[in-house]
Amino acid sequence: MYAHAHRPPTPPQRRHRRYFVLMGVCLVLFVLAWSVVRLWSVPAAVAMCLVAMVIPPVAAVVGNRREPGERWWDESGDPESDRWWRELDDRDDDDRRRS
């Protein structure tokens, strides 16, 4: 049908998708806990909220974790700085090969 529909998502798209899925789960847990589950069991609703409370920090870590080969964290746009970082990266690679 569409040629672009079969293209795998880029790393930023995957990170965004993971983040929004985790945050969606968080919201669903909160809403279900206090609109439905509390009618049967308040301790279960509290437990669901405690689980939901842990999800946002985890989502932030998952959403900001770089994938292998990504270099978005050190691209400054300054050619001299980028050259300097590449030189340091090459040294690190050489040091790893020697050991």
Tab-separated table of C-alpha atoms in Angstrom:
chain	number	residue	atom	x	y	z
A	1	MET	CA	0.000	0.000	0.000
A	2	TYR	CA	2.358	2.771	1.214
A	3	ALA	CA	6.077	2.276	0.779
A	4	HIS	CA	6.943	4.208	3.971
A	5	ALA	CA	4.607	2.088	6.117
A	6	HIS	CA	7.150	-0.747	6.241
A	7	ARG	CA	10.134	1.403	7.159
A	8	PRO	CA	11.383	0.672	10.692
A	9	PRO	CA	11.129	3.573	13.146
A	10	THR	CA	14.209	5.682	13.770
A	11	PRO	CA	15.836	5.577	17.240
A	12	PRO	CA	14.191	8.860	18.375
A	13	GLN	CA	10.801	7.544	17.260
A	14	ARG	CA	11.366	4.325	19.211
A	15	ARG	CA	12.369	6.295	22.309
A	16	HIS	CA	9.307	8.535	22.046
A	17	ARG	CA	7.032	5.549	21.528
A	18	ARG	CA	8.438	3.748	24.588
A	19	TYR	CA	8.092	6.894	26.696
A	20	PHE	CA	4.481	7.527	25.681
A	21	VAL	CA	3.510	3.875	26.182
A	22	LEU	CA	4.925	3.912	29.705
A	23	MET	CA	3.220	7.205	30.527
A	24	GLY	CA	-0.040	5.883	29.059
A	25	VAL	CA	0.202	2.850	31.336
A	26	CYS	CA	0.810	5.202	34.254
A	27	LEU	CA	-2.324	7.227	33.501
A	28	VAL	CA	-4.432	4.110	32.986
A	29	LEU	CA	-3.291	2.734	36.345
A	30	PHE	CA	-4.219	5.962	38.154
A	31	VAL	CA	-7.597	6.292	36.466
A	32	LEU	CA	-8.542	2.642	36.954
A	33	ALA	CA	-7.325	2.635	40.546
A	34	TRP	CA	-9.543	5.493	41.682
A	35	SER	CA	-12.518	5.093	39.381
A	36	VAL	CA	-13.015	1.306	39.382
A	37	VAL	CA	-10.698	-0.695	41.655
A	38	ARG	CA	-11.307	1.382	44.791
A	39	LEU	CA	-14.944	0.230	44.763
A	40	TRP	CA	-13.770	-3.324	45.504
A	41	SER	CA	-10.441	-2.860	47.256
A	42	VAL	CA	-8.814	0.320	48.489
A	43	PRO	CA	-5.487	-1.431	49.243
A	44	ALA	CA	-5.360	-2.689	45.632
A	45	ALA	CA	-6.050	0.848	44.393
A	46	VAL	CA	-3.252	2.199	46.585
A	47	ALA	CA	-0.913	-0.528	45.295
A	48	MET	CA	-1.795	0.407	41.707
A	49	CYS	CA	-0.993	4.050	42.483
A	50	LEU	CA	2.333	3.075	44.015
A	51	VAL	CA	3.227	1.174	40.850
A	52	ALA	CA	2.078	4.132	38.746
A	53	MET	CA	4.219	6.441	40.884
A	54	VAL	CA	7.378	4.539	39.884
A	55	ILE	CA	6.660	4.622	36.140
A	56	PRO	CA	7.436	8.321	35.294
A	57	PRO	CA	11.094	8.199	36.392
A	58	VAL	CA	11.529	4.877	34.589
A	59	ALA	CA	9.894	6.375	31.493
A	60	ALA	CA	12.304	9.323	31.625
A	61	VAL	CA	15.296	6.991	31.770
A	62	VAL	CA	13.964	4.772	28.981
A	63	GLY	CA	13.036	7.787	26.864
A	64	ASN	CA	16.489	9.333	27.166
A	65	ARG	CA	18.606	6.206	26.824
A	66	ARG	CA	20.683	6.266	23.682
A	67	GLU	CA	20.844	3.280	21.401
A	68	PRO	CA	24.113	1.821	20.067
A	69	GLY	CA	25.568	4.007	17.353
A	70	GLU	CA	23.598	7.132	18.269
A	71	ARG	CA	25.676	10.275	18.730
A	72	TRP	CA	23.039	12.900	19.508
A	73	TRP	CA	24.493	13.717	22.914
A	74	ASP	CA	27.785	15.176	21.667
A	75	GLU	CA	26.929	16.888	18.385
A	76	SER	CA	27.477	20.542	19.140
A	77	GLY	CA	27.459	22.007	15.645
A	78	ASP	CA	30.859	23.566	16.289
A	79	PRO	CA	33.289	21.968	13.785
A	80	GLU	CA	36.333	22.450	16.010
A	81	SER	CA	34.610	20.923	19.021
A	82	ASP	CA	33.274	18.011	16.958
A	83	ARG	CA	36.786	17.376	15.580
A	84	TRP	CA	38.177	17.401	19.101
A	85	TRP	CA	35.553	14.880	20.312
A	86	ARG	CA	36.188	12.618	17.299
A	87	GLU	CA	39.907	12.669	18.128
A	88	LEU	CA	39.152	11.662	21.727
A	89	ASP	CA	36.795	8.910	20.566
A	90	ASP	CA	39.516	7.540	18.285
A	91	ARG	CA	41.943	7.477	21.207
A	92	ASP	CA	39.420	5.595	23.332
A	93	ASP	CA	38.934	3.048	20.541
A	94	ASP	CA	42.713	2.592	20.247
A	95	ASP	CA	43.036	2.121	24.019
A	96	ARG	CA	40.300	-0.528	24.012
A	97	ARG	CA	41.962	-2.429	21.178
A	98	ARG	CA	45.278	-2.539	23.047
A	99	SER	CA	43.791	-3.931	26.243
